[in-house]
Coordinates of C-alpha atoms in Angstrom, one line a residue:
X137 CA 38.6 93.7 137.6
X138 CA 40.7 91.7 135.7
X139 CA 44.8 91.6 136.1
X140 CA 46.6 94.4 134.5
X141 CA 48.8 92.1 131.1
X142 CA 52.8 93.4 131.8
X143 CA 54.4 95.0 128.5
X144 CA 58.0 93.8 128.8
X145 CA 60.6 96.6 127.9
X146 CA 63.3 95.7 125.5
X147 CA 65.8 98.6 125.9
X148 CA 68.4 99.3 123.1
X149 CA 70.3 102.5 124.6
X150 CA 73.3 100.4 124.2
X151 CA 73.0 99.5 120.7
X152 CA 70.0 101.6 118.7
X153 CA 70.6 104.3 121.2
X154 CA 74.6 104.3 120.9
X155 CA 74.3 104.6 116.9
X156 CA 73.5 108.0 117.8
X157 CA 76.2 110.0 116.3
X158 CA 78.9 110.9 118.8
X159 CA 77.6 108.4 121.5
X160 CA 80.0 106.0 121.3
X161 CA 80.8 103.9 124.6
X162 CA 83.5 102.1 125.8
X163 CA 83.6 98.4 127.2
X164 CA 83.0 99.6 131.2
X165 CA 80.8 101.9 130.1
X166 CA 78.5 99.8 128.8
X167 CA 78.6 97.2 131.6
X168 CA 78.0 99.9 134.3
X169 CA 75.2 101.4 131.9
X170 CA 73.3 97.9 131.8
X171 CA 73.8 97.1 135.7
X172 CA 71.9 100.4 135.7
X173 CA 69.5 99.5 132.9
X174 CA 68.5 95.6 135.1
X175 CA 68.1 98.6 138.5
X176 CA 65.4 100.3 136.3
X177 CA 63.6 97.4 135.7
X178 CA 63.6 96.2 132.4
X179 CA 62.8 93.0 130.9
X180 CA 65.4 92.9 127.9
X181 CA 68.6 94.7 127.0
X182 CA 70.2 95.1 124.2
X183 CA 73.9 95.8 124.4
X184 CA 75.2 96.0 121.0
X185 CA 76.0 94.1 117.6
X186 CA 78.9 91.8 118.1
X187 CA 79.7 91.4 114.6
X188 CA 80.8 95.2 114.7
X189 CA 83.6 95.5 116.5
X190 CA 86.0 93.7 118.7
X191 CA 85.2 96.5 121.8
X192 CA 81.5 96.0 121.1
X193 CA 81.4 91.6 121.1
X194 CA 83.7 91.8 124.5
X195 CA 80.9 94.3 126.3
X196 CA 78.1 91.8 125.4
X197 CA 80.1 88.9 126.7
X198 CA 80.6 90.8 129.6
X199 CA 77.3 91.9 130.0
X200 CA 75.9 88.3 129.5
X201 CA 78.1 87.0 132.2
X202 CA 78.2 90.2 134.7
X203 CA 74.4 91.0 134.8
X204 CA 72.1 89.0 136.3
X205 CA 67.9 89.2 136.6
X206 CA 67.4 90.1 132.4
X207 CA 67.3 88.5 129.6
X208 CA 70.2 89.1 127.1
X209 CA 69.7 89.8 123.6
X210 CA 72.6 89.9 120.6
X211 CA 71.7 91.8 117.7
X212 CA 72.7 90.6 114.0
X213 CA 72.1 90.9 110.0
X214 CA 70.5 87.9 108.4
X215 CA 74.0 86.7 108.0
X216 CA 75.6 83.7 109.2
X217 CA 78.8 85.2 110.7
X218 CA 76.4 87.8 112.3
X219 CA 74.4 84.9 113.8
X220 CA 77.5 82.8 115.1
X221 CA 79.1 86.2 116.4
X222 CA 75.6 87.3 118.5
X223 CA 75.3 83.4 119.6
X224 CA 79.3 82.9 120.8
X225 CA 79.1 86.9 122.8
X226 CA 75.6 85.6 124.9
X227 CA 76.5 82.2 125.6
X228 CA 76.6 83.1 129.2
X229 CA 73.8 84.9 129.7
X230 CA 71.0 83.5 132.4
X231 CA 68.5 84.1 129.9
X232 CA 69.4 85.0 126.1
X233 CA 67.2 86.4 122.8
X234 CA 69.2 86.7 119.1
X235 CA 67.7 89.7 117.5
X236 CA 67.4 89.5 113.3
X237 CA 66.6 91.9 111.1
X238 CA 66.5 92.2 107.4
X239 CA 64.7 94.2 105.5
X240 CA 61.3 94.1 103.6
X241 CA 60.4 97.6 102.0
X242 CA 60.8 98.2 98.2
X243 CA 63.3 100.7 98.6
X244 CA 65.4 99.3 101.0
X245 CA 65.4 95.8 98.8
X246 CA 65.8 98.0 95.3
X247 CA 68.8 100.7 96.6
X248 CA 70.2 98.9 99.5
X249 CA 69.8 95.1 99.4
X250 CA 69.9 94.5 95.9
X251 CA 67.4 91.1 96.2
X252 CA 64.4 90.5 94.9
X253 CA 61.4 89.5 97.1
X254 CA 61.9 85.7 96.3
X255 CA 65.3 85.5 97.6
X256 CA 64.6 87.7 101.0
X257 CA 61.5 85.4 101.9
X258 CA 64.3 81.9 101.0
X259 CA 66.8 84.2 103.4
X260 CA 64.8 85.2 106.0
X261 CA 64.0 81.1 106.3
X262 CA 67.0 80.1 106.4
X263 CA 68.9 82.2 108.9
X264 CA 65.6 81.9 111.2
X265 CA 66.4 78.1 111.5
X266 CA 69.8 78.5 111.5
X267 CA 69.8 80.8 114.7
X268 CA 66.8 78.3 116.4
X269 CA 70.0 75.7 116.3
X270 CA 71.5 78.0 118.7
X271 CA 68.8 80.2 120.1
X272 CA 65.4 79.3 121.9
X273 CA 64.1 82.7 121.4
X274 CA 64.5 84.4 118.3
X275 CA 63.1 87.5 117.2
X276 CA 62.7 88.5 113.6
X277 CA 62.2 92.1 112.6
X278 CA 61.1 93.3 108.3
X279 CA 63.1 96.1 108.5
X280 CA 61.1 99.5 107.3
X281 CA 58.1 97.1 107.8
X282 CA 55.8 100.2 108.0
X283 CA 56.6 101.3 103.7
X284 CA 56.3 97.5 103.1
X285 CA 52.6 96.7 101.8
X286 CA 50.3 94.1 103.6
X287 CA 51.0 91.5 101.0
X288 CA 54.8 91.0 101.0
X289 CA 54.9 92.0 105.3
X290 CA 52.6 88.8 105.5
X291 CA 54.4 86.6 103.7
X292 CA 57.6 87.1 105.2
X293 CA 56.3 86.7 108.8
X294 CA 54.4 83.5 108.2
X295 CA 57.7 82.6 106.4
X296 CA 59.7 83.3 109.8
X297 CA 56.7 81.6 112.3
X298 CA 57.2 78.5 109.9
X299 CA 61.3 78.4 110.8
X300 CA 60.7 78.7 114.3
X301 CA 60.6 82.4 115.5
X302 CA 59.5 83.3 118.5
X303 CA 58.9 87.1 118.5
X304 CA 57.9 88.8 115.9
X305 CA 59.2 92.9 115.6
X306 CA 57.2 95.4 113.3
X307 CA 59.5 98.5 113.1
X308 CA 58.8 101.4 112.3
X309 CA 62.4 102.0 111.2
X310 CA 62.0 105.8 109.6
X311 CA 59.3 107.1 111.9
X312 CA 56.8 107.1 109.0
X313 CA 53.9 106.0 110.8
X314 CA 50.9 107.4 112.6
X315 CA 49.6 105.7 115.7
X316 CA 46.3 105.0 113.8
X317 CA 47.8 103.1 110.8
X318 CA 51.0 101.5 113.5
X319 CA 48.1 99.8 115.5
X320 CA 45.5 99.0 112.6
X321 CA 49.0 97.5 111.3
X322 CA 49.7 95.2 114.3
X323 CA 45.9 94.5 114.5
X324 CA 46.1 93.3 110.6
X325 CA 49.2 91.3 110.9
X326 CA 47.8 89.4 114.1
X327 CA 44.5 88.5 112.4
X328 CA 45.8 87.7 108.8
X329 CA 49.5 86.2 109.6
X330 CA 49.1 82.5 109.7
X331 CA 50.8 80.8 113.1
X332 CA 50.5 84.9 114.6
X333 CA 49.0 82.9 117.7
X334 CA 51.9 81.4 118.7
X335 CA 54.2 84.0 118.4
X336 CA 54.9 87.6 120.7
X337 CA 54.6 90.8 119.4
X338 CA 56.6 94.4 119.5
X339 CA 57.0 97.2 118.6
X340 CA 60.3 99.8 118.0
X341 CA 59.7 103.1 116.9
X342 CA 61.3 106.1 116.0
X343 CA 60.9 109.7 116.1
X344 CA 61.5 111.2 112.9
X345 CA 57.7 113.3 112.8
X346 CA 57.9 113.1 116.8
X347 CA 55.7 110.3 117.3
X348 CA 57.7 107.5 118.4
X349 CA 56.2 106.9 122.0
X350 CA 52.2 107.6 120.6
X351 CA 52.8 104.8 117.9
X352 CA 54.3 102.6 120.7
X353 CA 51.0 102.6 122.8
X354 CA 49.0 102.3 119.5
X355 CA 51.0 99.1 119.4
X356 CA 50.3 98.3 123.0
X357 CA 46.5 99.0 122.7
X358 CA 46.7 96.7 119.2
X359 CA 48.3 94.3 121.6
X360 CA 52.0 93.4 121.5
X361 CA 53.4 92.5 124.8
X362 CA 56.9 93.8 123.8
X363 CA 58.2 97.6 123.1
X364 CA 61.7 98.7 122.1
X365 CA 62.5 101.5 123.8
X366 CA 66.2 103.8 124.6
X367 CA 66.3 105.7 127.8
X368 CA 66.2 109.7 126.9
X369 CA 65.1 108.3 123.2
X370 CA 68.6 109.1 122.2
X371 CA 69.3 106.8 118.7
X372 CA 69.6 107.4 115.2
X373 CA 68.2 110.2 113.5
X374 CA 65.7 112.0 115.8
X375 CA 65.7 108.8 118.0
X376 CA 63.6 106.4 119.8
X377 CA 60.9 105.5 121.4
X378 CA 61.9 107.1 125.1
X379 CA 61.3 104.9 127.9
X380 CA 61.0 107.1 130.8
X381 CA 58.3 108.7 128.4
X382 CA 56.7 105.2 127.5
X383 CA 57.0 104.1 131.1
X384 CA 55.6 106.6 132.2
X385 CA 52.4 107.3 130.4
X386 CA 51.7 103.6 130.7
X387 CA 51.9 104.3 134.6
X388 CA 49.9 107.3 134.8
X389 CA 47.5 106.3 132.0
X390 CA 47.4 102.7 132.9
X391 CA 43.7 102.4 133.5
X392 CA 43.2 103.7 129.9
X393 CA 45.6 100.3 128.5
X394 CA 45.1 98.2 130.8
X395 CA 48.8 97.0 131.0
X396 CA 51.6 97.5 133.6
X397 CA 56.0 97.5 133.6
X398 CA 58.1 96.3 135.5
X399 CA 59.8 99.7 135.6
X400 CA 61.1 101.3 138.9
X401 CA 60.1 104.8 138.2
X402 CA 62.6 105.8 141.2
X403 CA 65.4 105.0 138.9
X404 CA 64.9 106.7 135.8
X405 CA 66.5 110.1 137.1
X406 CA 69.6 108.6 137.6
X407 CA 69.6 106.7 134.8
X408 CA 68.8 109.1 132.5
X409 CA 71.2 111.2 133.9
X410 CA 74.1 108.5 133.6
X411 CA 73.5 108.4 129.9
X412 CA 73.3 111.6 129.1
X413 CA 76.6 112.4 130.6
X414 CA 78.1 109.1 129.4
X415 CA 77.0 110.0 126.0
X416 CA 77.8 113.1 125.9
X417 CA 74.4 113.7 124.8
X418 CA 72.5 116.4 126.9
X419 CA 69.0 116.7 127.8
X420 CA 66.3 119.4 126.4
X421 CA 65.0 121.9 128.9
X422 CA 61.9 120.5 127.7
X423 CA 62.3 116.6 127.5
X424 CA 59.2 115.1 129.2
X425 CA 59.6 113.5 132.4
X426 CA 63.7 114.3 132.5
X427 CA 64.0 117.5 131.6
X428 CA 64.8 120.8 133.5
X429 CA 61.7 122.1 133.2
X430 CA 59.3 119.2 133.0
X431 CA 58.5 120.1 137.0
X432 CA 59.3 123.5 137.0
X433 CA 57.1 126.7 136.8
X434 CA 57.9 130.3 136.7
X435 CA 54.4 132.1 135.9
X436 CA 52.5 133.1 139.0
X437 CA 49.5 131.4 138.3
X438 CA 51.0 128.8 138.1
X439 CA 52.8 129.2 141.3
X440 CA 50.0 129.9 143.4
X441 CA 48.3 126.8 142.0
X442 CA 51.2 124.8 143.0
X443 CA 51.1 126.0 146.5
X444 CA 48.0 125.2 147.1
X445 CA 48.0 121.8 145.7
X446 CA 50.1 120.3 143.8
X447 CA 47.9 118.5 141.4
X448 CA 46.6 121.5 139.6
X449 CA 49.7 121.3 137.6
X450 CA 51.4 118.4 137.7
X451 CA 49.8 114.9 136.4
X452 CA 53.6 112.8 138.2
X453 CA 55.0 113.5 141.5
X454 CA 58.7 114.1 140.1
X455 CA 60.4 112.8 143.6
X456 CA 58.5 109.3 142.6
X457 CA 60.9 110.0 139.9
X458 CA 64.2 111.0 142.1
X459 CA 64.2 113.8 140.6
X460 CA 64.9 116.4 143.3
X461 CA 62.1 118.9 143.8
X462 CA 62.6 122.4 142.9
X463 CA 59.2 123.2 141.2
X464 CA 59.2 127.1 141.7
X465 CA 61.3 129.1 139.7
X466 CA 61.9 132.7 140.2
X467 CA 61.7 135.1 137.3
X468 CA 59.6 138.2 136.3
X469 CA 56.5 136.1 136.0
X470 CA 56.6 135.4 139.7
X471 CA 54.5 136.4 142.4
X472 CA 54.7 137.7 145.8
X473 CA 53.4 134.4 146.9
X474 CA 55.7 132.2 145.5
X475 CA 58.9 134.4 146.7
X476 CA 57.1 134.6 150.7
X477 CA 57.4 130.9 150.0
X478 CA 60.6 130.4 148.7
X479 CA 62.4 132.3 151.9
X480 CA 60.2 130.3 154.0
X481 CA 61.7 127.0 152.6
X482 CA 65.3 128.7 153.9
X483 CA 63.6 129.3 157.7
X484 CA 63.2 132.8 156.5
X485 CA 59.5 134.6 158.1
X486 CA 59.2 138.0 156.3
X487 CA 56.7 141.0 157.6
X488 CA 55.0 142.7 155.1
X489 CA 57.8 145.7 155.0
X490 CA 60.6 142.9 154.5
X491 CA 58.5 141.6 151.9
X492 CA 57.9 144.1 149.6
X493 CA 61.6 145.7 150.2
X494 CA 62.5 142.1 148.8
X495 CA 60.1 142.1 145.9
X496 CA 60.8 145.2 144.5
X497 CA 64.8 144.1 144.4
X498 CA 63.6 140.7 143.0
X499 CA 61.8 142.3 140.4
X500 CA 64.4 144.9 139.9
X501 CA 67.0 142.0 139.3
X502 CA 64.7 140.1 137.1
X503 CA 64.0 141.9 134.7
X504 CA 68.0 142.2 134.1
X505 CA 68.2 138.2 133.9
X506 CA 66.3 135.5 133.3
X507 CA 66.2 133.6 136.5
X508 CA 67.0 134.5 140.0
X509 CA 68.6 131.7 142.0
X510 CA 68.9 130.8 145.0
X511 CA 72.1 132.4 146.5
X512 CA 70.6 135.4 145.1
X513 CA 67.4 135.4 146.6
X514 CA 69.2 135.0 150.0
X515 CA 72.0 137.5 149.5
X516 CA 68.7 140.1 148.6
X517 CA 66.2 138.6 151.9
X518 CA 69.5 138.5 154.1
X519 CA 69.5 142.4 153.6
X520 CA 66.1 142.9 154.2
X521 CA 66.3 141.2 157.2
X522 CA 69.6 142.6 158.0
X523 CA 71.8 139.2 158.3
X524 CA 73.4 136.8 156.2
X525 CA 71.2 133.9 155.4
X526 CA 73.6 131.3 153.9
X527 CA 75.9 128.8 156.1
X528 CA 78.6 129.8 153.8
X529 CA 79.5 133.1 150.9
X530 CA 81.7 132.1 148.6
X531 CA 83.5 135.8 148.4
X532 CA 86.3 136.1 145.6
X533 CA 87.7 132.7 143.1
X534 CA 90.8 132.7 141.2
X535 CA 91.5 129.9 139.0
X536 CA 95.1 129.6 137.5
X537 CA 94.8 127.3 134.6
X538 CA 96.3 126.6 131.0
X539 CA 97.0 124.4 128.1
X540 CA 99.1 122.2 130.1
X541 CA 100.2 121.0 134.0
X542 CA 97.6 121.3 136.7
X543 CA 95.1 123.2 137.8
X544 CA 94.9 125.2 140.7
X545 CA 92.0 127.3 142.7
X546 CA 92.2 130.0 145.5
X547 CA 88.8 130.5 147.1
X548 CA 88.1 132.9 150.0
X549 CA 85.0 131.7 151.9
X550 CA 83.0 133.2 154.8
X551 CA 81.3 131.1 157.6
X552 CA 78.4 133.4 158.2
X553 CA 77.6 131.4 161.2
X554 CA 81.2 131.6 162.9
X555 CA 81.8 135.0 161.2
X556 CA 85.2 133.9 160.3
X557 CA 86.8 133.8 156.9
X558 CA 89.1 131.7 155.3
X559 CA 91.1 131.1 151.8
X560 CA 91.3 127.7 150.6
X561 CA 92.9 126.2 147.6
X562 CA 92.7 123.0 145.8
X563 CA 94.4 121.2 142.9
X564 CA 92.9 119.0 139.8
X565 CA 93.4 118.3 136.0
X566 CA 90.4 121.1 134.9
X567 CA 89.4 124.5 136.6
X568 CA 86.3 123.3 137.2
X569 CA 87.8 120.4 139.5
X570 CA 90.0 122.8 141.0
X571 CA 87.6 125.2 141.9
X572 CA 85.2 122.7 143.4
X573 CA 87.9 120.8 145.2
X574 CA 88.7 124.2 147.0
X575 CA 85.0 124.8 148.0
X576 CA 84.6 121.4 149.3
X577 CA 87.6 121.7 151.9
X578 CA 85.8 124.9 153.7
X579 CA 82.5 122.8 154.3
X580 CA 82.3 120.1 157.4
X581 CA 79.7 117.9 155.7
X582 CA 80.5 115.2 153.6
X583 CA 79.1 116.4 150.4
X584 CA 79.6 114.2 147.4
X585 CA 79.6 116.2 143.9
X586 CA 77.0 114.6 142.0
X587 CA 77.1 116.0 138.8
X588 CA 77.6 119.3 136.8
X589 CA 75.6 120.8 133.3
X590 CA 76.7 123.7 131.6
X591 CA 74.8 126.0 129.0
X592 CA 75.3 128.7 127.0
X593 CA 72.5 131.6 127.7
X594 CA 73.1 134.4 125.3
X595 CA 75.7 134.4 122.1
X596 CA 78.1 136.6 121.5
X597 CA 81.6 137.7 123.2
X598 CA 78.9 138.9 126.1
X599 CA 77.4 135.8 126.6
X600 CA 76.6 134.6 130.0
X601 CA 76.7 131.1 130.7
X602 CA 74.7 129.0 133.1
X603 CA 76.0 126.1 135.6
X604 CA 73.6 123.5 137.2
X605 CA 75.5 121.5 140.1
X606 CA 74.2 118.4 142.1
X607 CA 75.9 117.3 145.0
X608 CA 74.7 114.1 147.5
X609 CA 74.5 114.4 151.2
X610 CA 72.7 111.7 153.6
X611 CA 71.5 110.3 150.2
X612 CA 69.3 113.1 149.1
X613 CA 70.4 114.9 145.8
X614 CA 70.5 118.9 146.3
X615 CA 70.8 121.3 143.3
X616 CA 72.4 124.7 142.8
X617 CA 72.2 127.1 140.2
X618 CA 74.0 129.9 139.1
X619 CA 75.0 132.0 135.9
X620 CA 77.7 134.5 135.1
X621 CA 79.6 135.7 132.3
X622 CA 82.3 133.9 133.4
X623 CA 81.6 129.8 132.9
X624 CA 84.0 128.9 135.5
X625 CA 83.0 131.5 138.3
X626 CA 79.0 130.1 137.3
X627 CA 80.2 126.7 138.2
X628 CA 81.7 127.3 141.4
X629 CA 79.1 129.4 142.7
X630 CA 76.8 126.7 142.1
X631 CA 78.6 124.3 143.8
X632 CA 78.5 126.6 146.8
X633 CA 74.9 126.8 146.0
X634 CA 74.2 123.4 145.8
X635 CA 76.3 123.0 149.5
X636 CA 74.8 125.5 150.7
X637 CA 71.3 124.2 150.8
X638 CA 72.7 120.2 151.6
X639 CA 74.0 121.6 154.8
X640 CA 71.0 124.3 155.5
X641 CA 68.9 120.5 155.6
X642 CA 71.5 118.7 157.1
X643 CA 71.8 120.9 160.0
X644 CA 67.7 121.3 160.4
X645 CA 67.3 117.1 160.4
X646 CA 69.9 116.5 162.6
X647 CA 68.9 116.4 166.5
X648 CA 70.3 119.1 169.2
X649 CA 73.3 117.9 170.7
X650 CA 74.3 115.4 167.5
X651 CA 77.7 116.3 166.5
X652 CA 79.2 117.3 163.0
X653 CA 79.6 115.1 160.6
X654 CA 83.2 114.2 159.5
X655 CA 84.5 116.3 156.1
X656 CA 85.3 114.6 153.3
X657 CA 83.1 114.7 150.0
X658 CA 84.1 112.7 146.9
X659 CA 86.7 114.7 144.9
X660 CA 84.9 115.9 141.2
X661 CA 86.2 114.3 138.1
X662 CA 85.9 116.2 134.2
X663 CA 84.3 113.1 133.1
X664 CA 81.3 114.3 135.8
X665 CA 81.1 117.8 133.3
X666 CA 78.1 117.7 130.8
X667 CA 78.4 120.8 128.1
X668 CA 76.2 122.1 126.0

């Protein structure tokens, strides 16, 4: 057996990624983005282009000086002023990389450039040793190198080699490629370049025909040792090459590649969730690995499977991930199996009368809505048992809000356990703060709000709208769902939701006798809120 080669990840989010339109981020953004980026695990980041803006050259300075454990890497044009900017804004990095890219392709040198191939190759020379008077490492990418031509491609890399570049980048700038002719490329290039010995390799794709990540591992089985990656593959266009995607089918395919990361695949959760709501930029249903549904499964097939063993449908283990398990979702495609199972998880033993009394109201219900959550299934299996299931009913919500001022919340709230009922308010600068702010003062558990997504269901002046809320107790992430054609009364039940079921675990891991623990969850902020 011999030792697994590690493919370092170069991540861009904070450069390639934030040219995504609308995904602009500020200075402290950015920091607190790339302290979470070195937590993941990767080798290289990428934090912007200095040259283009003040805000953007202060975060790279900051970054080169604030984060410790990766290396550093400015980004520039093959200009001078570029260089100097990308070389001044890392001088304090532990370890540092200046990133230089000009292009190669006949079109980008006819329509965009305006130089012929004679004066790219003289330019590409001299800014490559320009930069290696600053810069140990530099890395040279032929922009659009995949619409370049063998002929011109080599030239201009054994050009580069000759000036001193270390790393050598084949993009695949337009996501023209297919992952047969992106790894036949690499393979080319590292037999025909002349000095491709002493140089690295990577690769950065993007997604334009969807095939960003398979191109990448073309790339990794041709064998570069780098690959440029964005978390969520947010970027330009249609994107990037998306590293929890990469990372992960290098991790669960390994043996096929022979190659290992240095990624922490118990970060990439959070992370991902930190740039999506930091971008604004919010996550497909669909997404591999991050996305809603990527461990969830509504058919009863595949429900039963599940139950049995896990592995009949799922290829990760999504808590590897931090993602929090919820893989059985309840719609008309599920089974009597998975519903007996779902109460079970709440404590909940049903006879076989209880049971079907509940499945015919499920069924009843689901065929009216898509989903059946939670708080749902518990208000329907509390009447079939005849008593309220749920540490807490969040009754009746009034929210008084409006263009101005703040906002305030009324919420009357029923402790099931000491049958007593109380109204709460609470204050905030949105409705949605107000609301949760209220909820939060009825519960004796210090639950943290985590996080809120918002969707829109249905179109139209009847459209329901779906809220998603995570809060953090003890550490461990808890989710609650909820929908209603009013937004605002969706997102409150779903924080109830989501307290509900921290304090239902709470309460069953802590030992008879233990006492309470103190109230006094973190306060929600707007900035929490993802839309979409």
């Amino acid at each position: 057996m011999t030792e697994p080669r590690t493919i370092k990840i170069f991540d861009t989010t904070l450069r390639d990624g934030e040219q995504a339109p609308g995904a602009s981020l500020d200075v402290e953004q950015k920091v607190e983005l790339a302290h979470r980026l070195a937590r993941l695990g990767v080798d290289t980041i990428e934090p912007g282009f200095p040259i283009s803006s003040p805000g953007d050259f202060r975060a790279v300075q900051r970054i080169s000086r604030e984060v410790e454990g990766v290396e550093i890497c400015g980004f520039a044009r093959a200009v001078k002023d570029d260089i100097d900017a990308a070389v001044r804004a890392t001088q304090d990095a532990q370890r540092r990389r200046l990133h230089m890219f000009l292009s190669s392709s006949n079109i980008h040198l006819d329509f965009q450039l305006k130089k012929t191939r004679a004066e790219v190759v003289r330019l590409a020379r001299e800014m490559v040793s320009y930069a290696k008077g600053f810069v140990d490492e530099v890395e040279f990418s032929p922009m659009d190198a995949t619409r370049t031509g063998d002929e011109f491609l080599f030239e201009v890399l054994e050009a580069v080699i000759e000036e001193g570049a270390t790393i050598l980048n084949i993009p695949d700038t337009v996501g023209f490629a297919l992952p047969e002719e992106y790894g036949d490329m690499f393979t080319r290039v590292m037999r025909g370049v002349r000095g491709s010995e002493r140089v690295e390799f990577s690769a950065h794709c993007h997604n334009d025909l969807g095939m960003a990540v398979a191109n990448s591992l073309a790339a990794v089985k041709a064998g570069v040792t780098h690959v440029e990656v964005t978390v969520n593959g947010i970027g330009e266009r249609a994107g990037n090459c998306s590293l929890e995607e990469l990372a992960m089918a290098l991790a669960t395919r390994g043996e096929k590649f022979g190659v290992q990361t240095n990624i922490r695949p118990e970060e990439i959760y959070a992370t991902s969730q930190m740039v999506s709501r930091m971008m604004g930029s919010p996550i497909a249903f669909n997404k591999p690995i991050v996305g809603r549904n990527a461990f969830q499964h509504e058919a009863g097939i595949h429900q039963d499977g599940l139950l049995k063993n896990r592995s009949t449908y799922e290829i990760m283990d999504p808590e590897r991930l931090g993602i929090p398990r919820s893989m059985i979702v309840l719609g008309k495609h599920s089974g009597r199996h998975a519903l007996r199972h779902r109460v079970a998880e709440f404590g909940v033993e049903l006879d076989e009368r209880q049971l079907e009394e509940l499945y015919a109201a499920f069924k009843e219900r689901a065929d009216k809505q898509k989903t059946v959550h939670d708080h749902e299934l518990l208000q329907m299996a509390g009447s079939a048992v005849d008593r309220a299931l749920e540490p807490y009913t969040l009754s009746e919500v009034q929210i008084v809000t409006g263009s101005g001022g703040h906002r305030v919340a009324s919420c009357r709230i029923r402790d099931n356990e000491a049958e007593t009922e109380r109204i709460v308010t609470g204050g905030g600068e949105g409705p949605v703060e107000a609301a949760v702010n209220a909820i939060r003062s009825a519960v004796p558990e210090p639950v943290e709000f985590a996080g809120l997504e918002l969707y829109s269901l249905s179109a139209g002046e009847t459209a329901n709208g779906e809220a998603s809320v995570t809060v953090r107790l003890n550490g461990e992430l808890h989710r609650g769902t909820a929908a209603n054609r009013d937004i605002m009364l969706a997102a409150a039940e779903a924080y109830m939701a989501a307290c509900n079921r921290a304090v239902r675990t709470a309460r069953a891991a802590r030992a008879p006798g233990d006492d309470a623990a103190d109230s006094g969850g973190s306060p929600v902020g707007e900035s929490e809120i993802t839309i979409s």
